[in-house]
Amino acid sequence: MTTSSLSPRRHLAALPPYTPVLPFDVRAAQLGRTPETIVKLDANENPYGPSPLARRALADLRYAHIYPDPESRALRQALAEFVDVPADHLLAGAGADELIDLLMRVMLEPGDKVLTCPPTFGMYAFDARLNAAQIVEVSRALPRSSTSLLKEGQGSGEAFSLDLDAIRRAVEEHRPKLLFLATPNNPDGSLPSPEILDALLDLPTLVVLDEAYIEFADEALGRHKSRIMQVPQRDNLIVLRTFSKWAGLAGLRVGYGAFPSWLMPTLWKAKQPYNVNVAAQEAARATLRDLEERQLVVAHLRYERERLYRGLQTIPYLEPYPSQANFILCRVVGKDAAALRQRLAEEFGILVRYFAKPGLEDHIRISVGRPQDTDRVLEALEEIANEGIAN
Ligand SMILES: Cc1ncc(COP(=O)(O)O)c(C=O)c1O
């Protein structure tokens, strides 16, 4: 073997370097605090954790020493009832994240194109690059003050709304194989209208709706907002869902997707055999037996979202956007958003999310927590406001 053959795939050299997310306990130690005193509102997790039945299933786990069912049969059967889609259209994954990557691995030849509408969830572009695809970006309407990225004709619509005409033109010109859309979108929490979604589904491309947060959208558990029931009737629709948010199982890594029949055999061939572990499968199944409890948790979080939203509206240097998810994006006016994030962490032990991304440099995103978390974050933001000095 010559040393010149000792190199990773060439396209990976162009990937931005890996920036690890600090584990919660490490971040807490860095801030000189114990994890219990931190208010963690930076990753859209569920502060209530798993449902009681899911906790019990984990405590009673009997088969941790046996490999999991590679087809997640019992879980897929329970999901089929939950989402009203036949199990043979459903695939479980180690989080929706795994399914995004799996889908790209089976669909994309190097150089194929993936259309995304930034600002949005970063994994679409990350996985597209990993799979040597080209990314076609059709930006959402940016808030008026975020001029850094504004090009001619952009920024005219409601903040973060989709530019349907530009998407149509981009599909026509670039013929992307996949179009990824988070519904509701991360980081702003907006949900496109049914008319826009219908128009997108008429485009000649495979549309992936990422419904990671759909359970927090206006109808209970997102049943009516979701498009998942339409998957069996359409050849060009994929819907991804997760147990990370509404079900409080982010740490266990379990999600699922509904895919058209023509794609299922290839997904089965390409996935890792034991992709969803025993604990995750059991906890997810138990959650589906505990829907009344989850409905309450989702209702609490939705109520708290409105309380947080109203509170944020009273903070003079913040402009929150209405959200259909379990987080609220805020524009920061007259203060440096990155510095604000830093102060909240260091002085108050409150973690919120900042994105150094075009159109978002003057924003922070705050996940919805418990009532006491809302109180802490609003008190801190008010204290900073009352200082009357910009950072
Ligand atoms: C839009 C969106 N999709 C998918 C995910 C990842 O979900 P999972 O935890 O199931 O991998 C997230 C997580 O933050 C997200 O925001």
PDB file of N, CA and C in Angstrom, residues 185-239:
ATOM      1  N   ASN A 185     -40.723  24.318  11.209  1.00  0.00           N
ATOM      2  CA  ASN A 185     -39.293  24.499  10.930  1.00  0.00           C
ATOM      3  C   ASN A 185     -38.512  24.791  12.208  1.00  0.00           C
ATOM      4  N   ASN A 186     -37.332  24.215  12.270  1.00  0.00           N
ATOM      5  CA  ASN A 186     -36.339  24.557  13.284  1.00  0.00           C
ATOM      6  C   ASN A 186     -35.340  25.466  12.578  1.00  0.00           C
ATOM      7  N   PRO A 187     -35.073  26.693  13.004  1.00  0.00           N
ATOM      8  CA  PRO A 187     -35.239  27.215  14.359  1.00  0.00           C
ATOM      9  C   PRO A 187     -36.417  28.163  14.601  1.00  0.00           C
ATOM     10  N   ASP A 188     -37.291  28.440  13.646  1.00  0.00           N
ATOM     11  CA  ASP A 188     -38.266  29.506  13.902  1.00  0.00           C
ATOM     12  C   ASP A 188     -39.636  29.008  14.331  1.00  0.00           C
ATOM     13  N   GLY A 189     -39.944  27.729  14.106  1.00  0.00           N
ATOM     14  CA  GLY A 189     -41.218  27.176  14.571  1.00  0.00           C
ATOM     15  C   GLY A 189     -42.397  27.433  13.651  1.00  0.00           C
ATOM     16  N   SER A 190     -42.129  27.925  12.425  1.00  0.00           N
ATOM     17  CA  SER A 190     -43.254  28.185  11.520  1.00  0.00           C
ATOM     18  C   SER A 190     -43.669  26.913  10.787  1.00  0.00           C
ATOM     19  N   LEU A 191     -44.944  26.895  10.410  1.00  0.00           N
ATOM     20  CA  LEU A 191     -45.501  25.736   9.701  1.00  0.00           C
ATOM     21  C   LEU A 191     -46.099  26.268   8.402  1.00  0.00           C
ATOM     22  N   PRO A 192     -45.706  25.714   7.241  1.00  0.00           N
ATOM     23  CA  PRO A 192     -46.286  26.226   5.988  1.00  0.00           C
ATOM     24  C   PRO A 192     -47.776  25.908   5.907  1.00  0.00           C
ATOM     25  N   SER A 193     -48.492  26.688   5.149  1.00  0.00           N
ATOM     26  CA  SER A 193     -49.940  26.452   5.003  1.00  0.00           C
ATOM     27  C   SER A 193     -50.157  25.154   4.228  1.00  0.00           C
ATOM     28  N   PRO A 194     -51.346  24.525   4.375  1.00  0.00           N
ATOM     29  CA  PRO A 194     -51.646  23.314   3.608  1.00  0.00           C
ATOM     30  C   PRO A 194     -51.527  23.560   2.106  1.00  0.00           C
ATOM     31  N   GLU A 195     -51.875  24.769   1.652  1.00  0.00           N
ATOM     32  CA  GLU A 195     -51.812  25.061   0.213  1.00  0.00           C
ATOM     33  C   GLU A 195     -50.367  25.017  -0.281  1.00  0.00           C
ATOM     34  N   ILE A 196     -49.466  25.579   0.515  1.00  0.00           N
ATOM     35  CA  ILE A 196     -48.045  25.562   0.107  1.00  0.00           C
ATOM     36  C   ILE A 196     -47.540  24.120   0.076  1.00  0.00           C
ATOM     37  N   LEU A 197     -47.907  23.340   1.098  1.00  0.00           N
ATOM     38  CA  LEU A 197     -47.445  21.946   1.120  1.00  0.00           C
ATOM     39  C   LEU A 197     -47.994  21.192  -0.087  1.00  0.00           C
ATOM     40  N   ASP A 198     -49.264  21.409  -0.423  1.00  0.00           N
ATOM     41  CA  ASP A 198     -49.838  20.742  -1.598  1.00  0.00           C
ATOM     42  C   ASP A 198     -49.064  21.124  -2.856  1.00  0.00           C
ATOM     43  N   ALA A 199     -48.742  22.417  -2.964  1.00  0.00           N
ATOM     44  CA  ALA A 199     -48.020  22.875  -4.158  1.00  0.00           C
ATOM     45  C   ALA A 199     -46.633  22.222  -4.220  1.00  0.00           C
ATOM     46  N   LEU A 200     -45.986  22.073  -3.067  1.00  0.00           N
ATOM     47  CA  LEU A 200     -44.652  21.448  -3.058  1.00  0.00           C
ATOM     48  C   LEU A 200     -44.740  19.978  -3.459  1.00  0.00           C
ATOM     49  N   LEU A 201     -45.812  19.339  -3.017  1.00  0.00           N
ATOM     50  CA  LEU A 201     -45.959  17.912  -3.330  1.00  0.00           C
ATOM     51  C   LEU A 201     -46.257  17.677  -4.808  1.00  0.00           C
ATOM     52  N   ASP A 202     -46.652  18.716  -5.513  1.00  0.00           N
ATOM     53  CA  ASP A 202     -46.884  18.576  -6.956  1.00  0.00           C
ATOM     54  C   ASP A 202     -45.596  18.723  -7.758  1.00  0.00           C
ATOM     55  N   LEU A 203     -44.497  19.086  -7.086  1.00  0.00           N
ATOM     56  CA  LEU A 203     -43.237  19.286  -7.809  1.00  0.00           C
ATOM     57  C   LEU A 203     -42.604  17.931  -8.156  1.00  0.00           C
ATOM     58  N   PRO A 204     -41.857  17.897  -9.255  1.00  0.00           N
ATOM     59  CA  PRO A 204     -41.243  16.632  -9.665  1.00  0.00           C
ATOM     60  C   PRO A 204     -39.985  16.304  -8.860  1.00  0.00           C
ATOM     61  N   THR A 205     -40.148  16.082  -7.580  1.00  0.00           N
ATOM     62  CA  THR A 205     -39.028  15.717  -6.717  1.00  0.00           C
ATOM     63  C   THR A 205     -39.582  14.933  -5.529  1.00  0.00           C
ATOM     64  N   LEU A 206     -38.686  14.241  -4.837  1.00  0.00           N
ATOM     65  CA  LEU A 206     -39.113  13.496  -3.648  1.00  0.00           C
ATOM     66  C   LEU A 206     -39.091  14.473  -2.467  1.00  0.00           C
ATOM     67  N   VAL A 207     -40.248  14.682  -1.859  1.00  0.00           N
ATOM     68  CA  VAL A 207     -40.372  15.673  -0.787  1.00  0.00           C
ATOM     69  C   VAL A 207     -40.281  14.966   0.570  1.00  0.00           C
ATOM     70  N   VAL A 208     -39.367  15.440   1.414  1.00  0.00           N
ATOM     71  CA  VAL A 208     -39.228  14.871   2.754  1.00  0.00           C
ATOM     72  C   VAL A 208     -39.739  15.895   3.760  1.00  0.00           C
ATOM     73  N   LEU A 209     -40.836  15.582   4.419  1.00  0.00           N
ATOM     74  CA  LEU A 209     -41.344  16.466   5.475  1.00  0.00           C
ATOM     75  C   LEU A 209     -40.833  15.934   6.803  1.00  0.00           C
ATOM     76  N   ASP A 210     -40.076  16.749   7.487  1.00  0.00           N
ATOM     77  CA  ASP A 210     -39.501  16.358   8.771  1.00  0.00           C
ATOM     78  C   ASP A 210     -40.424  16.909   9.860  1.00  0.00           C
ATOM     79  N   GLU A 211     -41.229  16.026  10.412  1.00  0.00           N
ATOM     80  CA  GLU A 211     -42.243  16.430  11.398  1.00  0.00           C
ATOM     81  C   GLU A 211     -41.768  16.189  12.836  1.00  0.00           C
ATOM     82  N   ALA A 212     -40.501  16.495  13.093  1.00  0.00           N
ATOM     83  CA  ALA A 212     -39.951  16.252  14.430  1.00  0.00           C
ATOM     84  C   ALA A 212     -40.774  16.950  15.530  1.00  0.00           C
ATOM     85  N   TYR A 213     -41.407  18.087  15.176  1.00  0.00           N
ATOM     86  CA  TYR A 213     -42.121  18.880  16.194  1.00  0.00           C
ATOM     87  C   TYR A 213     -43.626  18.931  15.961  1.00  0.00           C
ATOM     88  N   ILE A 214     -44.142  18.087  15.081  1.00  0.00           N
ATOM     89  CA  ILE A 214     -45.548  18.218  14.667  1.00  0.00           C
ATOM     90  C   ILE A 214     -46.498  18.030  15.845  1.00  0.00           C
ATOM     91  N   GLU A 215     -46.090  17.272  16.848  1.00  0.00           N
ATOM     92  CA  GLU A 215     -46.981  17.032  17.992  1.00  0.00           C
ATOM     93  C   GLU A 215     -47.292  18.309  18.764  1.00  0.00           C
ATOM     94  N   PHE A 216     -46.454  19.331  18.587  1.00  0.00           N
ATOM     95  CA  PHE A 216     -46.687  20.600  19.298  1.00  0.00           C
ATOM     96  C   PHE A 216     -47.500  21.582  18.457  1.00  0.00           C
ATOM     97  N   ALA A 217     -47.821  21.201  17.242  1.00  0.00           N
ATOM     98  CA  ALA A 217     -48.581  22.100  16.358  1.00  0.00           C
ATOM     99  C   ALA A 217     -50.039  22.133  16.809  1.00  0.00           C
ATOM    100  N   ASP A 218     -50.818  22.987  16.195  1.00  0.00           N
ATOM    101  CA  ASP A 218     -52.092  23.347  16.800  1.00  0.00           C
ATOM    102  C   ASP A 218     -53.065  22.250  17.193  1.00  0.00           C
ATOM    103  N   GLU A 219     -53.243  21.190  16.397  1.00  0.00           N
ATOM    104  CA  GLU A 219     -54.154  20.151  16.880  1.00  0.00           C
ATOM    105  C   GLU A 219     -53.424  19.194  17.818  1.00  0.00           C
ATOM    106  N   ALA A 220     -54.198  18.573  18.711  1.00  0.00           N
ATOM    107  CA  ALA A 220     -53.603  17.689  19.717  1.00  0.00           C
ATOM    108  C   ALA A 220     -52.763  16.606  19.048  1.00  0.00           C
ATOM    109  N   LEU A 221     -51.559  16.429  19.538  1.00  0.00           N
ATOM    110  CA  LEU A 221     -50.590  15.474  19.008  1.00  0.00           C
ATOM    111  C   LEU A 221     -50.388  15.595  17.495  1.00  0.00           C
ATOM    112  N   GLY A 222     -50.750  16.745  16.942  1.00  0.00           N
ATOM    113  CA  GLY A 222     -50.446  17.023  15.544  1.00  0.00           C
ATOM    114  C   GLY A 222     -51.135  16.119  14.544  1.00  0.00           C
ATOM    115  N   ARG A 223     -52.141  15.385  14.974  1.00  0.00           N
ATOM    116  CA  ARG A 223     -52.764  14.387  14.101  1.00  0.00           C
ATOM    117  C   ARG A 223     -53.219  14.958  12.766  1.00  0.00           C
ATOM    118  N   HIS A 224     -53.861  16.124  12.839  1.00  0.00           N
ATOM    119  CA  HIS A 224     -54.456  16.629  11.605  1.00  0.00           C
ATOM    120  C   HIS A 224     -53.487  17.468  10.796  1.00  0.00           C
ATOM    121  N   LYS A 225     -52.484  18.004  11.485  1.00  0.00           N
ATOM    122  CA  LYS A 225     -51.491  18.777  10.758  1.00  0.00           C
ATOM    123  C   LYS A 225     -50.545  17.850  10.004  1.00  0.00           C
ATOM    124  N   SER A 226     -50.382  16.648  10.506  1.00  0.00           N
ATOM    125  CA  SER A 226     -49.400  15.744   9.918  1.00  0.00           C
ATOM    126  C   SER A 226     -49.821  15.292   8.532  1.00  0.00           C
ATOM    127  N   ARG A 227     -48.824  15.064   7.692  1.00  0.00           N
ATOM    128  CA  ARG A 227     -49.086  14.543   6.351  1.00  0.00           C
ATOM    129  C   ARG A 227     -48.789  13.057   6.267  1.00  0.00           C
ATOM    130  N   ILE A 228     -48.497  12.432   7.407  1.00  0.00           N
ATOM    131  CA  ILE A 228     -47.975  11.062   7.342  1.00  0.00           C
ATOM    132  C   ILE A 228     -48.992  10.097   6.722  1.00  0.00           C
ATOM    133  N   MET A 229     -50.289  10.345   6.947  1.00  0.00           N
ATOM    134  CA  MET A 229     -51.303   9.429   6.423  1.00  0.00           C
ATOM    135  C   MET A 229     -51.362   9.433   4.901  1.00  0.00           C
ATOM    136  N   GLN A 230     -50.810  10.477   4.283  1.00  0.00           N
ATOM    137  CA  GLN A 230     -50.856  10.545   2.810  1.00  0.00           C
ATOM    138  C   GLN A 230     -49.732   9.756   2.143  1.00  0.00           C
ATOM    139  N   VAL A 231     -48.768   9.310   2.939  1.00  0.00           N
ATOM    140  CA  VAL A 231     -47.599   8.664   2.325  1.00  0.00           C
ATOM    141  C   VAL A 231     -47.975   7.456   1.453  1.00  0.00           C
ATOM    142  N   PRO A 232     -48.849   6.548   1.931  1.00  0.00           N
ATOM    143  CA  PRO A 232     -49.145   5.376   1.093  1.00  0.00           C
ATOM    144  C   PRO A 232     -49.794   5.733  -0.249  1.00  0.00           C
ATOM    145  N   GLN A 233     -50.445   6.908  -0.313  1.00  0.00           N
ATOM    146  CA  GLN A 233     -51.101   7.281  -1.578  1.00  0.00           C
ATOM    147  C   GLN A 233     -50.183   8.023  -2.542  1.00  0.00           C
ATOM    148  N   ARG A 234     -48.976   8.354  -2.106  1.00  0.00           N
ATOM    149  CA  ARG A 234     -48.130   9.182  -2.963  1.00  0.00           C
ATOM    150  C   ARG A 234     -46.788   8.520  -3.157  1.00  0.00           C
ATOM    151  N   ASP A 235     -46.229   8.685  -4.349  1.00  0.00           N
ATOM    152  CA  ASP A 235     -44.903   8.103  -4.600  1.00  0.00           C
ATOM    153  C   ASP A 235     -43.778   9.046  -4.226  1.00  0.00           C
ATOM    154  N   ASN A 236     -44.119  10.311  -3.989  1.00  0.00           N
ATOM    155  CA  ASN A 236     -43.029  11.280  -3.808  1.00  0.00           C
ATOM    156  C   ASN A 236     -43.045  11.942  -2.435  1.00  0.00           C
ATOM    157  N   LEU A 237     -43.639  11.271  -1.445  1.00  0.00           N
ATOM    158  CA  LEU A 237     -43.682  11.881  -0.106  1.00  0.00           C
ATOM    159  C   LEU A 237     -43.084  10.941   0.937  1.00  0.00           C
ATOM    160  N   ILE A 238     -42.200  11.528   1.747  1.00  0.00           N
ATOM    161  CA  ILE A 238     -41.640  10.834   2.907  1.00  0.00           C
ATOM    162  C   ILE A 238     -41.915  11.716   4.124  1.00  0.00           C
ATOM    163  N   VAL A 239     -42.329  11.113   5.224  1.00  0.00           N
ATOM    164  CA  VAL A 239     -42.533  11.891   6.451  1.00  0.00           C
ATOM    165  C   VAL A 239     -41.686  11.273   7.564  1.00  0.00           C
TER     166      VAL A 239
END
